[in-house]
Short mmCIF file of C-alpha atoms in Angstrom, two decimals:
data_model
loop_
_atom_site.label_atom_id
_atom_site.label_comp_id
_atom_site.label_asym_id
_atom_site.label_seq_id
_atom_site.Cartn_x
_atom_site.Cartn_y
_atom_site.Cartn_z
CA MET V 17 -9.05 -8.19 -20.00
CA LEU V 18 -6.90 -7.02 -17.00
CA ARG V 19 -4.96 -9.76 -15.20
CA THR V 20 -3.63 -9.03 -11.45
CA PHE V 21 -1.86 -10.85 -8.39
CA VAL V 22 -3.85 -10.54 -5.14
CA PRO V 23 -3.39 -6.91 -4.27
CA GLN V 24 -0.85 -6.25 -1.43
CA VAL V 25 -0.80 -3.07 1.03
CA CYS V 26 2.29 -0.70 0.03
CA PHE V 27 3.78 1.53 2.14
CA GLN V 28 7.14 2.71 0.00
CA GLU V 29 5.72 2.85 -3.54
CA VAL V 30 3.39 6.21 -3.25
CA PRO V 31 5.36 8.77 -0.87
CA GLN V 32 3.38 9.45 1.98
CA GLU V 33 0.50 7.46 0.96
CA ILE V 34 -0.84 3.89 2.13
CA SER V 35 -1.46 2.09 -1.00
CA LEU V 36 -3.53 -0.68 -2.45
CA GLY V 37 -1.19 -2.21 -5.28
CA PHE V 38 -2.27 -4.35 -8.52
CA LEU V 39 0.39 -6.38 -9.74
CA CYS V 40 -0.83 -6.39 -13.48
CA THR V 41 0.03 -9.10 -15.79
CA GLY V 42 1.08 -8.91 -19.66
CA CYS V 43 3.92 -6.53 -19.41
CA GLN V 44 5.37 -6.25 -22.98
CA ILE V 45 8.50 -3.76 -21.97
CA GLY V 46 10.66 -6.63 -20.72
CA CYS V 47 13.28 -4.75 -19.11
CA ARG V 48 16.31 -6.35 -18.43
CA GLY V 49 16.83 -6.75 -14.79
CA CYS V 50 13.15 -6.31 -13.91
CA HIS V 51 12.54 -7.50 -10.32
CA SER V 52 9.21 -8.88 -11.70
CA PRO V 53 9.27 -10.78 -14.65
CA GLN V 54 6.34 -12.87 -13.45
CA LEU V 55 4.15 -9.88 -14.91
CA TRP V 56 5.42 -10.75 -18.56
CA ASP V 57 3.14 -13.54 -18.74
CA GLU V 58 -0.37 -12.25 -19.80
CA ASN V 59 -1.80 -15.66 -18.60
CA LYS V 60 -0.83 -15.38 -15.01
CA GLY V 61 -3.16 -13.64 -12.12
CA GLU V 62 -6.99 -13.35 -11.99
CA PRO V 63 -9.22 -11.03 -14.14
CA LEU V 64 -9.70 -7.84 -12.50
CA THR V 65 -13.31 -6.60 -13.25
CA LEU V 66 -15.00 -3.48 -12.05
CA LEU V 67 -16.80 -5.49 -9.62
CA THR V 68 -13.95 -7.42 -8.08
CA PHE V 69 -11.86 -3.82 -7.77
CA SER V 70 -14.81 -2.14 -5.77
CA LYS V 71 -14.78 -5.61 -3.60
CA TRP V 72 -10.90 -5.01 -2.82
CA LEU V 73 -11.85 -1.13 -2.14
CA VAL V 74 -14.66 -1.90 -0.01
CA GLN V 75 -12.18 -4.52 2.01
CA TYR V 76 -9.73 -2.21 2.91
CA GLN V 77 -11.75 0.84 3.19
CA GLY V 78 -10.59 3.06 6.03
CA LEU V 79 -7.01 1.62 5.86
CA ILE V 80 -5.59 2.81 2.57
CA THR V 81 -5.30 6.25 0.88
CA CYS V 82 -4.08 5.33 -2.52
CA VAL V 83 -4.77 2.92 -5.34
CA VAL V 84 -1.37 1.99 -7.27
CA PHE V 85 -1.47 -0.12 -10.56
CA PHE V 86 2.03 -1.70 -11.64
CA GLY V 87 1.31 -1.81 -15.19
CA GLY V 88 -2.19 -2.37 -16.77
CA GLU V 89 -2.09 0.48 -19.28
CA TRP V 90 -2.06 -1.56 -22.24
CA GLU V 91 -5.86 -2.02 -20.76
CA GLU V 92 -6.60 1.31 -20.81
CA VAL V 93 -10.21 1.69 -21.23
CA LEU V 94 -10.59 -0.72 -18.31
CA LEU V 95 -7.64 0.92 -16.26
CA ILE V 96 -9.52 4.22 -16.43
CA GLN V 97 -12.78 2.72 -15.09
CA LEU V 98 -10.81 1.38 -12.09
CA LEU V 99 -9.00 4.52 -11.52
CA LYS V 100 -12.17 6.56 -11.77
CA GLU V 101 -13.88 4.04 -9.23
CA ALA V 102 -11.08 4.53 -6.77
CA LYS V 103 -11.39 8.52 -7.06
CA LEU V 104 -15.07 8.06 -6.28
CA GLN V 105 -13.93 6.14 -3.05
CA GLY V 106 -11.99 9.38 -2.11
CA LEU V 107 -8.63 7.69 -2.93
CA LYS V 108 -5.69 9.04 -4.59
CA THR V 109 -4.17 6.86 -7.71
CA CYS V 110 -1.01 5.88 -9.28
CA LEU V 111 0.13 4.13 -12.26
CA TYR V 112 3.96 2.78 -12.60
CA THR V 113 4.82 2.25 -16.02
CA GLY V 114 7.78 1.42 -17.82
CA ARG V 115 6.93 3.55 -20.80
CA ASN V 116 7.99 7.24 -21.29
CA ASP V 117 4.52 8.58 -21.14
CA VAL V 118 0.59 7.80 -21.22
CA SER V 119 -2.26 9.06 -22.82
CA MET V 120 -3.98 12.32 -21.47
CA SER V 121 -7.09 10.31 -20.80
CA LEU V 122 -4.93 8.26 -18.45
CA LYS V 123 -3.40 11.06 -16.64
CA ALA V 124 -6.65 12.98 -16.08
CA GLN V 125 -7.56 9.78 -13.71
CA LEU V 126 -3.92 9.63 -11.87
CA THR V 127 -2.89 11.65 -8.67
CA TYR V 128 0.74 10.27 -9.30
CA LEU V 129 2.37 8.63 -12.18
CA LYS V 130 6.08 6.86 -12.51
CA THR V 131 7.25 6.52 -16.08
CA GLY V 132 10.26 4.99 -17.63
CA PRO V 133 11.54 1.75 -18.20
CA TYR V 134 14.23 -0.03 -15.89
CA ILE V 135 17.55 0.43 -16.87
CA ASP V 136 19.96 -1.73 -15.21
CA THR V 137 22.96 0.66 -15.47
CA LEU V 138 21.17 3.71 -14.16
CA GLY V 139 18.98 1.92 -11.49
CA GLY V 140 15.68 2.61 -9.95
CA LEU V 141 13.97 5.75 -8.29
CA GLU V 142 16.32 4.84 -5.14
CA THR V 143 19.26 6.06 -7.33
CA PRO V 144 20.30 9.81 -8.29
CA ASN V 145 21.12 8.88 -12.09
CA THR V 146 17.68 7.04 -12.51
CA ASN V 147 15.74 7.46 -16.18
CA GLN V 148 12.54 7.00 -14.36
CA ARG V 149 10.50 9.98 -12.74
CA PHE V 150 8.03 9.76 -10.33
CA ILE V 151 5.74 12.97 -10.72
CA GLU V 152 2.65 14.47 -8.71
CA LEU V 153 0.49 15.47 -11.79
CA SER V 154 -1.52 18.10 -10.44
CA THR V 155 1.55 20.15 -9.60
CA GLY V 156 4.05 18.55 -12.23
CA GLN V 157 6.49 18.03 -9.00
CA LEU V 158 9.05 15.64 -9.49
CA LEU V 159 9.01 13.45 -6.35
CA ASN V 160 12.01 11.17 -6.87
CA ALA V 161 14.00 12.59 -4.09
CA HIS V 162 11.49 10.82 -1.90
CA PHE V 163 12.85 7.68 -3.24
CA LEU V 164 16.82 8.28 -2.65
CA LYS V 165 18.65 6.22 -0.14
CA GLU V 166 20.91 7.94 2.12
#
């Protein structure tokens, strides 16, 4: 079962997209310095089913261009179903994961992928020395430059 908090509209997490962001609970990576440790508890949040996800998409239809999941890759079968539904609705898809890679089955449903654990000494996507990578999968283009602070 995939559990999430109420989704929020996001403007910065996916370059040039207005995204509906789903914060998935149950993250087992536990990065030191994590900005969202509340996501570690798998019992927090509400169950996200295909039906409830579809209702969220209807509610935000015409207002968003992308759906982004922060985690959830540990429930790959359900996550793939959700991503397929988003694509059927004409939306781009994105996953933020602390893992260094995800399966090809999951990548096949994604427009964008952010990989890599947060390492305090290297910083996040907004720092030039980060270990994290934000990739547009169809082109393989690294989009980290969109996040750098001037």
